[in-house]
Each structure stands twice: as structure tokens, then as C-alpha cells.
Coordinates of C-alpha atoms in Angstrom, one line a residue:
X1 CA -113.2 75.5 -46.0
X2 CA -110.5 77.0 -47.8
X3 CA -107.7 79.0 -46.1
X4 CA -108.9 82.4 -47.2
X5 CA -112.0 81.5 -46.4
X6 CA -111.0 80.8 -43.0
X7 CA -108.9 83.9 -42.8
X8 CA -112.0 86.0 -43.7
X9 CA -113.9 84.6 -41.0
X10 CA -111.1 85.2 -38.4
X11 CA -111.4 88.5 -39.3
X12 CA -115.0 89.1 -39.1
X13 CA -115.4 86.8 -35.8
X14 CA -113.2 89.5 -34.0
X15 CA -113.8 92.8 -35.7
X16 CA -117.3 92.2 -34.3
X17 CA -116.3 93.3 -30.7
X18 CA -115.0 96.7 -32.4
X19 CA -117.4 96.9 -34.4
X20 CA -120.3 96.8 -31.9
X21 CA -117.9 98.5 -29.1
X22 CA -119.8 101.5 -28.8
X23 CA -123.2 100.0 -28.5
X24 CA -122.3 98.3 -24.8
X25 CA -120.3 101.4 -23.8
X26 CA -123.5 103.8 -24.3
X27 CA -125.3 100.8 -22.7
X28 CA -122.9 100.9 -19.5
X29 CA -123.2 104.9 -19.6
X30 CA -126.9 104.4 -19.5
X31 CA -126.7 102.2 -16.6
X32 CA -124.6 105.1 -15.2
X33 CA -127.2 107.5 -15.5
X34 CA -130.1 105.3 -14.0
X35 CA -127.7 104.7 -10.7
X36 CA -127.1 108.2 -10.2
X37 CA -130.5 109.1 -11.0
X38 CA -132.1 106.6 -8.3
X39 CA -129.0 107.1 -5.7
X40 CA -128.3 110.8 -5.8
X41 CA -131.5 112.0 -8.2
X42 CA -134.1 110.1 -6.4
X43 CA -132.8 109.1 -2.8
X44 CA -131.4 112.6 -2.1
X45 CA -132.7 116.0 -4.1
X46 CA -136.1 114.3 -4.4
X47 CA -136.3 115.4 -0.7
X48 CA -136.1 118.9 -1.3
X49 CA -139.6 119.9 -2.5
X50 CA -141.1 117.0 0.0
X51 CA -140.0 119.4 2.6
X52 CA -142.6 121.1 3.0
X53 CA -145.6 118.3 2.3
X54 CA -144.0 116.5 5.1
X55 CA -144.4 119.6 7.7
X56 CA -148.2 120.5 6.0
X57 CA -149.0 116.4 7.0
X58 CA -147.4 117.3 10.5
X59 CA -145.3 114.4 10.0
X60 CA -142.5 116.2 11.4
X61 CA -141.6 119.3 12.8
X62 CA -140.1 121.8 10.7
X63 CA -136.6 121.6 12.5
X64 CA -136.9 117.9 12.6
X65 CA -137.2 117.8 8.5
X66 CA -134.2 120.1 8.3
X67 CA -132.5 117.0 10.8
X68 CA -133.5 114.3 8.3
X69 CA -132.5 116.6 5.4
X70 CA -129.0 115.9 7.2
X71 CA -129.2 112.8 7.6
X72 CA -128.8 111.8 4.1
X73 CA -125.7 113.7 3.5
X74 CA -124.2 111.8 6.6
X75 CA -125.1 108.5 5.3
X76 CA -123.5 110.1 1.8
X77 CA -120.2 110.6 3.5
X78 CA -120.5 106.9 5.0
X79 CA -121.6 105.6 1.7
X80 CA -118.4 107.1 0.2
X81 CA -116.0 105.7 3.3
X82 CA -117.3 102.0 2.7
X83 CA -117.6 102.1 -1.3
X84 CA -114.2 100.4 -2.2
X85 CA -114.5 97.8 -0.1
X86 CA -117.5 97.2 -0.7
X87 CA -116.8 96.9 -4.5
X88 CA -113.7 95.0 -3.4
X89 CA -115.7 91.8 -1.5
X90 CA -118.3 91.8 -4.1
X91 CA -117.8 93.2 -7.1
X92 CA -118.3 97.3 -8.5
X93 CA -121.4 95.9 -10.4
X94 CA -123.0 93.8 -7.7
X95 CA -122.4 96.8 -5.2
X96 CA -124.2 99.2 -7.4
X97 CA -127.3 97.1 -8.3
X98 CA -127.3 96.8 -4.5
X99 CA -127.3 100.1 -3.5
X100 CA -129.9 101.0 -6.7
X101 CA -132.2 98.3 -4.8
X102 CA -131.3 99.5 -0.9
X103 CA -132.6 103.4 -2.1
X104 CA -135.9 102.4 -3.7
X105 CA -136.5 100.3 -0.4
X106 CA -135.6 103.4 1.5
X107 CA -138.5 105.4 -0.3
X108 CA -140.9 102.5 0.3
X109 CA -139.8 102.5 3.7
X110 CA -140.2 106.5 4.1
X111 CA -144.0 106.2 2.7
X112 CA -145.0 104.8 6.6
X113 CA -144.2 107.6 9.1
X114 CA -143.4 105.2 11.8
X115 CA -141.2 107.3 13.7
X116 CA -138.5 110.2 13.6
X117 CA -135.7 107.3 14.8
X118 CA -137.3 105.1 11.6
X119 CA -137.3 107.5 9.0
X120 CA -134.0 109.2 9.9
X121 CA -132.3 105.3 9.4
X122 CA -133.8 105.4 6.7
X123 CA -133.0 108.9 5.2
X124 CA -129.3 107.8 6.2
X125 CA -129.6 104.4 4.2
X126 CA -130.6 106.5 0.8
X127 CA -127.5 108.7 1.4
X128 CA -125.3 105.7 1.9
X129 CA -126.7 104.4 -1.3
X130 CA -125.9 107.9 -3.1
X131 CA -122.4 107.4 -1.6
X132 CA -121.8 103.9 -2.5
X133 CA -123.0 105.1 -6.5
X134 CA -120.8 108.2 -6.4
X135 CA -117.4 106.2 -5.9
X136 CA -118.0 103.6 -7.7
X137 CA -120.5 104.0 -10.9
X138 CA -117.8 106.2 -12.8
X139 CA -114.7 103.6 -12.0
X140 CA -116.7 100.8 -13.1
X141 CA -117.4 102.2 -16.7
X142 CA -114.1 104.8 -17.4
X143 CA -111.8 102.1 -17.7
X144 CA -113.5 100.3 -20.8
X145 CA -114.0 104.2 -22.2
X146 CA -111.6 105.2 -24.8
X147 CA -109.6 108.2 -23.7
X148 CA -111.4 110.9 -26.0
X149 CA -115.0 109.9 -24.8
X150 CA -114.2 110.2 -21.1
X151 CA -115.5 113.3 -20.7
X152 CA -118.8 113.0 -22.4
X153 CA -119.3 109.7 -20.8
X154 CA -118.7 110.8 -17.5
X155 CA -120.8 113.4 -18.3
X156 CA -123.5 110.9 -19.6
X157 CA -123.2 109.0 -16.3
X158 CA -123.8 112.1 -13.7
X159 CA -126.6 113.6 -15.9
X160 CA -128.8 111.8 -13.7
X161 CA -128.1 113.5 -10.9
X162 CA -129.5 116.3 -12.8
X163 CA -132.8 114.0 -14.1
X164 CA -133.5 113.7 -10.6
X165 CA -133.5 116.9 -9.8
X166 CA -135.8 118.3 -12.5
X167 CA -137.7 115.1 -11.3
X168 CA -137.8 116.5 -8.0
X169 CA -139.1 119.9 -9.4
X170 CA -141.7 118.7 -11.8
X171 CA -142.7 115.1 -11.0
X172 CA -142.8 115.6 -7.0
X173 CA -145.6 118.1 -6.8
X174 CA -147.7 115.7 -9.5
X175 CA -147.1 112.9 -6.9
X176 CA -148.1 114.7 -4.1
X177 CA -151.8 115.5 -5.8
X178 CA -152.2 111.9 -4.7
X179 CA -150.9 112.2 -0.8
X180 CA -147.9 112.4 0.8
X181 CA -147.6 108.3 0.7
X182 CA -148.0 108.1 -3.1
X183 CA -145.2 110.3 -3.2
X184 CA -143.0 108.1 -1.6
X185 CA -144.1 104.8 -3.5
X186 CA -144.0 106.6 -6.7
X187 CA -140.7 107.2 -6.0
X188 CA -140.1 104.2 -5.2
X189 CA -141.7 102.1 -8.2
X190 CA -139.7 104.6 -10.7
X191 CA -136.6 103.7 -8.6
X192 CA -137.3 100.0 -9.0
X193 CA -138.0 100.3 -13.0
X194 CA -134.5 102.2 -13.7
X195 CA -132.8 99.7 -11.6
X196 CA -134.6 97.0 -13.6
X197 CA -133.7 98.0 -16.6
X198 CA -129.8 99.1 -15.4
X199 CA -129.7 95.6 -14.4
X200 CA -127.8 93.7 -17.2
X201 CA -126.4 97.2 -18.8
X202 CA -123.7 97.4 -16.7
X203 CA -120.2 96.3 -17.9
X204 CA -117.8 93.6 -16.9
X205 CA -116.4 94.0 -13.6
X206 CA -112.8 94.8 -14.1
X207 CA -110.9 92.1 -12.1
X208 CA -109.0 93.1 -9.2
X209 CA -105.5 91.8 -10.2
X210 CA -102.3 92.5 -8.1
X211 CA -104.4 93.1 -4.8
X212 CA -101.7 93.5 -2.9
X213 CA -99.8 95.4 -4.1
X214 CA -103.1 97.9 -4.7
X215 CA -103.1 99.8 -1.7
X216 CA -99.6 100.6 -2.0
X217 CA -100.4 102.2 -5.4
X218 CA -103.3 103.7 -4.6
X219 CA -101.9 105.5 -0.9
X220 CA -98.9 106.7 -3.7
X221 CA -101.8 108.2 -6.0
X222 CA -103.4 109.9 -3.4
X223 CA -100.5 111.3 -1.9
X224 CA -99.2 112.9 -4.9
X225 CA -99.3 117.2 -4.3
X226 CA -101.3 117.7 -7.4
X227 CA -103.7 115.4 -5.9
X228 CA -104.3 116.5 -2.4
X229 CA -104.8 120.2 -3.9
X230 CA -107.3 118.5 -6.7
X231 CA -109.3 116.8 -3.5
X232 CA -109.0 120.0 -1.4
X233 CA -110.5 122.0 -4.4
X234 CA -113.4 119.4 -4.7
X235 CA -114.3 120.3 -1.4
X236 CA -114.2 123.6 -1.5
X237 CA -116.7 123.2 -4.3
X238 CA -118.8 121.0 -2.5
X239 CA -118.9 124.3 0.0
X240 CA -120.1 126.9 -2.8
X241 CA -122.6 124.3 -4.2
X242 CA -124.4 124.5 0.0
X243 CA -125.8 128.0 -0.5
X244 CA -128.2 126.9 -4.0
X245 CA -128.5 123.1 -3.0
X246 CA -130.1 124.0 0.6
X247 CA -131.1 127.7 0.4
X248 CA -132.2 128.6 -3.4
X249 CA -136.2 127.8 -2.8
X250 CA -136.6 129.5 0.4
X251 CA -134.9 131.9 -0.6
X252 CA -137.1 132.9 -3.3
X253 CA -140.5 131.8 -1.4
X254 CA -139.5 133.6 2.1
X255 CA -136.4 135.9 1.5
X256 CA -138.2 137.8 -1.3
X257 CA -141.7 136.9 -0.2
X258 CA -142.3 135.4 -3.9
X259 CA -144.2 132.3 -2.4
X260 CA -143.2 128.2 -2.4
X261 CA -144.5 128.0 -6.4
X262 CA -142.2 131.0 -7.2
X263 CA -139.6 129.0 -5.8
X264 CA -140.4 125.8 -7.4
X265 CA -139.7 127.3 -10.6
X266 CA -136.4 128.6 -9.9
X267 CA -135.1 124.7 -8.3
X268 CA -137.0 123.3 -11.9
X269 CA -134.5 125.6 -13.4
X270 CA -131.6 124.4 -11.0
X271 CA -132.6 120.7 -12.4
X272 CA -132.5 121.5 -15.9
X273 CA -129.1 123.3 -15.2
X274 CA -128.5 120.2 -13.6
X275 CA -128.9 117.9 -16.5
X276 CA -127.4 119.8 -19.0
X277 CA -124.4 120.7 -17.3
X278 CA -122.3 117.2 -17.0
X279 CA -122.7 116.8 -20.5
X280 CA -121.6 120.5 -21.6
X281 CA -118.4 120.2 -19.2
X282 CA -117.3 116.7 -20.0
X283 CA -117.6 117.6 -24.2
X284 CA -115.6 120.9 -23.3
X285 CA -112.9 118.7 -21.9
X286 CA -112.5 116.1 -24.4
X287 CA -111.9 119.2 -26.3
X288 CA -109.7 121.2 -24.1
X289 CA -108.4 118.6 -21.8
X290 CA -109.6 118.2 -18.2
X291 CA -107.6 120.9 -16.5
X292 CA -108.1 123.2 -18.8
X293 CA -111.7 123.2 -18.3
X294 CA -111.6 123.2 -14.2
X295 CA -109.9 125.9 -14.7
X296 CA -112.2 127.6 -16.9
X297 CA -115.5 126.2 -14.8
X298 CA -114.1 127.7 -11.4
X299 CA -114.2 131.6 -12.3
X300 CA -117.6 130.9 -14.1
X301 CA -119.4 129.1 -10.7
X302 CA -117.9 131.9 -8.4
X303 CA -119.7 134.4 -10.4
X304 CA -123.0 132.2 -10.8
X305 CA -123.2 131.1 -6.6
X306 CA -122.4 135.2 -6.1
X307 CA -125.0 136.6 -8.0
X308 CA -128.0 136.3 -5.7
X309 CA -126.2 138.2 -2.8
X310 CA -125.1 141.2 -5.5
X311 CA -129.1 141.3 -7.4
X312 CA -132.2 140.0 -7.0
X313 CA -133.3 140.7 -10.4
X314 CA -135.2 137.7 -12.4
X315 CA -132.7 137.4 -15.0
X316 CA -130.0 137.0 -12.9
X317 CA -131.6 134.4 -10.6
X318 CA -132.5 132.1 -13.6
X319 CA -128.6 132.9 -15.2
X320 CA -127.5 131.8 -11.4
X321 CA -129.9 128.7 -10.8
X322 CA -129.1 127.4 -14.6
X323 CA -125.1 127.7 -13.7
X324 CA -124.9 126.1 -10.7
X325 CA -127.3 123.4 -11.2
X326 CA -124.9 122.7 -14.4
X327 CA -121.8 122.5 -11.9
X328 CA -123.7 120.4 -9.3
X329 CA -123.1 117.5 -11.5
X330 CA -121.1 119.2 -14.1
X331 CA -117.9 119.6 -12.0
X332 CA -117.9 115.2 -11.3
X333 CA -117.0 114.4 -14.5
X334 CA -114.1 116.9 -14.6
X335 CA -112.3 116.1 -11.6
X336 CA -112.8 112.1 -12.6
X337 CA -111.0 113.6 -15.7
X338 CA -108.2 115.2 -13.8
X339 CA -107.7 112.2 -11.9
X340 CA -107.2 110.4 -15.0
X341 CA -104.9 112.7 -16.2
X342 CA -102.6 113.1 -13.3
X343 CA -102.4 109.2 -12.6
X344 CA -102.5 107.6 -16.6
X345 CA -101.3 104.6 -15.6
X346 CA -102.9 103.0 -12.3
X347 CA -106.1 102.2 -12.3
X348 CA -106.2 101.6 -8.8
X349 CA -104.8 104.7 -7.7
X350 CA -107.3 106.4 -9.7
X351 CA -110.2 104.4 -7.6
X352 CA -108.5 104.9 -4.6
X353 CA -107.7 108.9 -5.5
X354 CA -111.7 109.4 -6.3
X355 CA -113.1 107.8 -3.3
X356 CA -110.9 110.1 -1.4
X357 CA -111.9 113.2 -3.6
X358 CA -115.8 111.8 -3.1
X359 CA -114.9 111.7 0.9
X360 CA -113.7 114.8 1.1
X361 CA -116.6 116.3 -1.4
X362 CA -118.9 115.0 1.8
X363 CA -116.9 116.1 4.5
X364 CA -117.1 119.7 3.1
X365 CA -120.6 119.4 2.3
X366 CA -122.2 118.3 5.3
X367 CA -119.7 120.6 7.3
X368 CA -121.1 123.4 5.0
X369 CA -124.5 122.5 5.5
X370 CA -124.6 122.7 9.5
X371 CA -122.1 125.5 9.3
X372 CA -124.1 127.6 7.1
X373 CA -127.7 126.6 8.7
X374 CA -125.7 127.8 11.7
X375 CA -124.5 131.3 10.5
X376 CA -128.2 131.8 9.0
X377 CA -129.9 131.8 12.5
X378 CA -127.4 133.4 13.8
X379 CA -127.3 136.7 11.1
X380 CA -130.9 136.5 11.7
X381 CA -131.8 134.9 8.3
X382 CA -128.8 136.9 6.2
X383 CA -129.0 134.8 2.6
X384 CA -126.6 137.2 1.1
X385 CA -123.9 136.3 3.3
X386 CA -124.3 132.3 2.7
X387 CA -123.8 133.2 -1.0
X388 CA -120.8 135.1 -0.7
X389 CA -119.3 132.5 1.4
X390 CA -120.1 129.9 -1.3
X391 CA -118.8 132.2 -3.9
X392 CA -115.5 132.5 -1.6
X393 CA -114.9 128.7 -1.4
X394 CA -115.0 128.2 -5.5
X395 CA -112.3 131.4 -5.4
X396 CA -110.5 129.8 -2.8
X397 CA -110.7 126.7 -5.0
X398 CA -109.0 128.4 -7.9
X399 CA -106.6 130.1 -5.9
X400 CA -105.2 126.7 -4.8
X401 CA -105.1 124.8 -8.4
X402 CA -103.2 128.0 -9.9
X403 CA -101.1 127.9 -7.0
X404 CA -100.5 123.9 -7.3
X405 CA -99.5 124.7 -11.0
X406 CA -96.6 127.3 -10.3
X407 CA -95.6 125.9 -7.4
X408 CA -94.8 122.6 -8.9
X409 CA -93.5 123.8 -11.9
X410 CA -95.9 122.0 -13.8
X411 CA -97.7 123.9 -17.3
X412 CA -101.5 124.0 -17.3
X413 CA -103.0 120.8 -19.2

């Protein structure tokens, strides 16, 4: 073989990778979606319209559903407390196949009504799961991501979050023609089939090199100004996102007397809000930048989560459940973004900054579940006020990133 020949075949043997670069990155992304479709889709919003199936079969009591409803978003929090090191002993990749298989057990294991203890362990396991695949399904496909495509990437990966909440609208009540049971298995067999075919999608595991001197990068990332306010304003999101994620349905069916299909309809429209929105906010900020667009997203979502406590017209309940569904998902990708952009150049201080932002995204949210389930016995069933509250946390939210800005001296992104 000649030495141009040679040269030439040098120089197809290794544009091939760049070449076909994009077909494994969509691939990973995909992989993304089917995790957070079975962990947070599946596992958790699934729940929702079970609710009521699961009183109807006198399986449990209706405060003792509300109690496992909780459950999950404790296990969420625990999830997101363990998910480093879990990645760290075995591997981002192995950890999420893990956790895909441990939540379509948990549905299985919820089919057989053994007991309140059993399905409450249970219900915990699939929000442990959830938490494990917030934390680390993102960090384990952003860094092979070219800069420009982070956004719609990320926003590929938490659309399934969204899936499984139109899921949870559409295909829930077709399940539950069949029983209660078949419910749960069906869930469970879909669960089994994305993680099946996530299962050799995923990427490479990026290697964990300089370990120690990790966690001194990462406790630097996360102690940065910038980033405590970016994690406090997550939060504070998780808090508006409480009055639509745990109220919306009953709401409509018992608030305005409109009935559980009425209802339905509206949490369909929450889910297709849901899957939409991730992809519409992460494409705005690979145009925009990622601040940019938080700060754009925040006035919008106060607006949307205030609007049931100002009208109870139709039109602005669909504008409001197709809003906030969006930035349920919709607001992950951006702060993932931010992260990125206020620590380029550690890629452990950006795991370590978005496990804390996840954390504190739980904290806020189970704290705003019990605390707003709280305040709504105690107003007597006031759904207005929950609203406004939510609507006051995304202000709050914006209040504190402007204020981070000027205070720092730093220009908007």
C-alpha cells in the first residue's frame, strides 16, 4: 500500500468517530429519556391518577394514600443524598440501569397489597430510584455533549419526565379497565421494556480521574455565591411547582365540583405541558444562553402557578396546566445549564454542584408538600391561597438571581 494510500485511510479510520458522533449522542439522550421516564415518569407521577383506584379498591384509606404519596418524594430526597456515591463505587451507567430495574420491581411489588408498611417501602424505593436518575442521568451524558446542544439535550433527557406524566393521564385509566393489579404490572412490563432497550444506549462512563483531589473541587463549586443563590432558587421552584403537582386534579374535580374526568383532562394537559416544555426551554437557551432564559422562565411560571387563584375560567386553567407542566421538567435542563456556565471548567464540581441543587430541589418539595397539605386543612380547603404561595416562591426566586447579579457585580449571561 502506497503512502497516500495509507494517509487516506488514516484519515477515514478517524473521521468515522466524527462522523457518526451524533448518532451515539442522540442514542445516550434517548437513554436519558427512558430513565427519567421509568424513575420520575413511571415510579412517581404515575401515582397520581392511581389515587383514587387505590381508595375505590379499599386498599388504603384515603389519608393513608396521601402518606404513601409522600413517601416517594422522601425516598426522592434519599435518592438524590446517595446518588454520587453511588455513581462513584459503581459507575454513573451501572447505577442508572440499576435504579431503571429497582423502580419496575417497585411497581411489580406494589401490584400485591400486602400491607401499608410493604407498599410504603416500596413507594419509598421508586422515589429513591427517581432520585438516583435525577443526579446522575444528565452528568453522565452532558459531558460528551458539545457545548451548543446542551440545552436541547438536556432537554431531550427530562422530556420523559413529561412522557410519564401524559402516561399517567392517558395510559393509567386504560390500565385500570383491567383492575387495579394490571395497573401496576403494566407499569411495570413498560418499565422493564424502556430499561431494556436504554440498556446498551448509554455512553461511556467518564472515568473518575484525580479522585482526590475531587471533593475539594467540588465543596469550591458549590460554595461559590452564584451557586448557593442558583440552588436556593431551585428550591424555591420546587415550592411553586407543589400547588399543580399535588392539587391541580382535585382541584378541578372537588374545588369546582367539575368531577374526577374533568380533572383528568386538565393533568393530561399538565403532561403534555410536561413533555414539551424541557425541549422548548433547553432550545431557547442554546439560543439565548442559560441565564438568560431562567431569567426569562421565572416571571412566566409566577404568572402561570397564579392564575388559578385570580380565575377559574377554562382558558386560563388549560394556559396554566400547559405552563407549568412545561416548567416541571422544563426548568432541569436550565439550571444543569447554569451550572455549566458558572463552573466551565470542573466537571466534578459541576456533579457535585447538581446533586446539591437536586437535594435542595427535594428538601423544598417535600417540605412544600406537608406544609401546604397542612395550611389546606387548616384554611378549611382554601386552593387559592396554595397558589399564591407557589406563585410567591417563583417571585421570591427571581428576586434572589437579580439580586445575585447586582450584588456581585456580575452582567446577566
Amino acid at each position: 500500500m502506497s503512502m497516500s494510500a495509507n494517509v487516506d485511510h488514516d484519515r477515514r479510520h478517524h473521521a468515522k468517530p466524527h462522523r457518526d458522533a451524533a448518532g451515539p449522542l442522540w442514542l445516550s439522550a434517548t437513554a436519558g429519556l427512558c430513565a427519567s421516564l421509568v424513575g420520575l415518569g413511571l415510579a412517581r407521577f404515575a401515582y397520581t391518577p392511581l389515587i383514587p383506584a387505590l381508595i375505590a379498591a379499599k386498599w388504603f384509606t384515603p389519608a393513608e394514600a396521601v402518606y404513601l404519596g409522600a413517601a416517594n418524594l422522601a425516598g426522592y430526597l434519599a435518592g438524590a443524598l446517595i446518588a454520587r456515591d453511588l455513581g462513584a463505587r459503581i459507575g454513573s451507567v451501572w447505577a442508572l440501569r440499576g435504579m431503571m430495574l429497582l423502580a419496575a420491581v417497585t411497581c411489580f411489588a406494589c401490584a400485591v397489597p400486602i400491607s401499608f408498611i410493604w407498599f410504603f417501602g416500596f413507594r419509598f424505593l421508586a422515589g429513591i430510584s427517581g432520585g438516583v436518575i435525577m443526579v446522575l442521568a444528565a452528568t453522565a451524558i452532558l459531558p460528551h455533549t458539545a457545548p451548543s446542544k446542551r440545552g436541547l439535550i438536556g432537554g431531550v433527557i427530562f422530556a420523559g419526565v413529561g412522557l410519564g406524566v401524559a402516561a399517567s393521564g392517558t395510559l393509567v385509566p386504560l390500565l385500570l379497565q383491567q383492575g387495579v393489579k394490571q395497573a401496576w404490572y403494566g407499569l411495570g412490563v413498560l418499565s422493564v421494556v424502556l430499561t431494556l432497550i436504554s440498556w446498551k444506549a448509554w455512553p461511556v462512563d467518564v472515568p473518575a480521574t484525580h479522585g482526590a483531589a475531587e471533593p475539594h473541587v467540588a465543596s469550591h463549586g458549590v460554595r461559590s455565591p452564584l451557586v448557593i443563590a442558583l440552588c436556593l432558587e431551585y428550591g424555591l421552584n420546587a415550592l411553586a411547582l407543589v400547588p399543580h403537582m399535588v392539587f391541580l386534579v382535585d382541584y378541578v374535580a372537588r374545588g369546582l365540583g367539575q368531577g374526577i374526568a374533568a380533572g383528568s383532562h386538565y393533568w393530561v394537559l399538565y403532561g403534555i405541558g410536561a413533555v414539551v416544555g424541557p425541549l422548548l426551554a433547553g432550545h431557547l437557551a442554546d439560543r439565548a444562553g442559560f441565564a438568560a432564559a431562567l431569567r426569562a422562565a421565572f416571571p412566566i411560571e409566577a404568572v402561570a402557578v397564579a392564575l388559578p387563584a385570580v380565575t377559574n375560567s377554562p382558558a386560563a386553567l388549560i394556559v396554566s396546566s400547559l405552563i407549568v407542566g412545561g416548567f416541571t421538567p422544563g426548568i432541569v435542563p436550565l439550571v444543569i445549564g447554569r451550572i455549566h456556565e458558572l463552573i466551565p471548567h470542573s466537571a466534578a464540581s459541576q456533579r457535585s454542584t447538581w446533586a446539591q441543587a437536586t437535594t435542595t430541589f427535594a428538601l423544598f418539595q417535600a417540605a412544600g408538600a406537608y406544609g401546604l397539605s397542612y395550611l389546606f386543612a387548616q384554611s378549611g380547603g382554601n386552593y387559592a391561597l396554595l397558589f399564591v404561595i407557589g406563585a410567591a416562591g417563583v417571585a421570591i426566586a427571581l428576586t434572589i438571581e437579580l439580586f445575585s447579579v447586582v450584588a456581585l457585580g456580575r452582567k446577566p449571561s
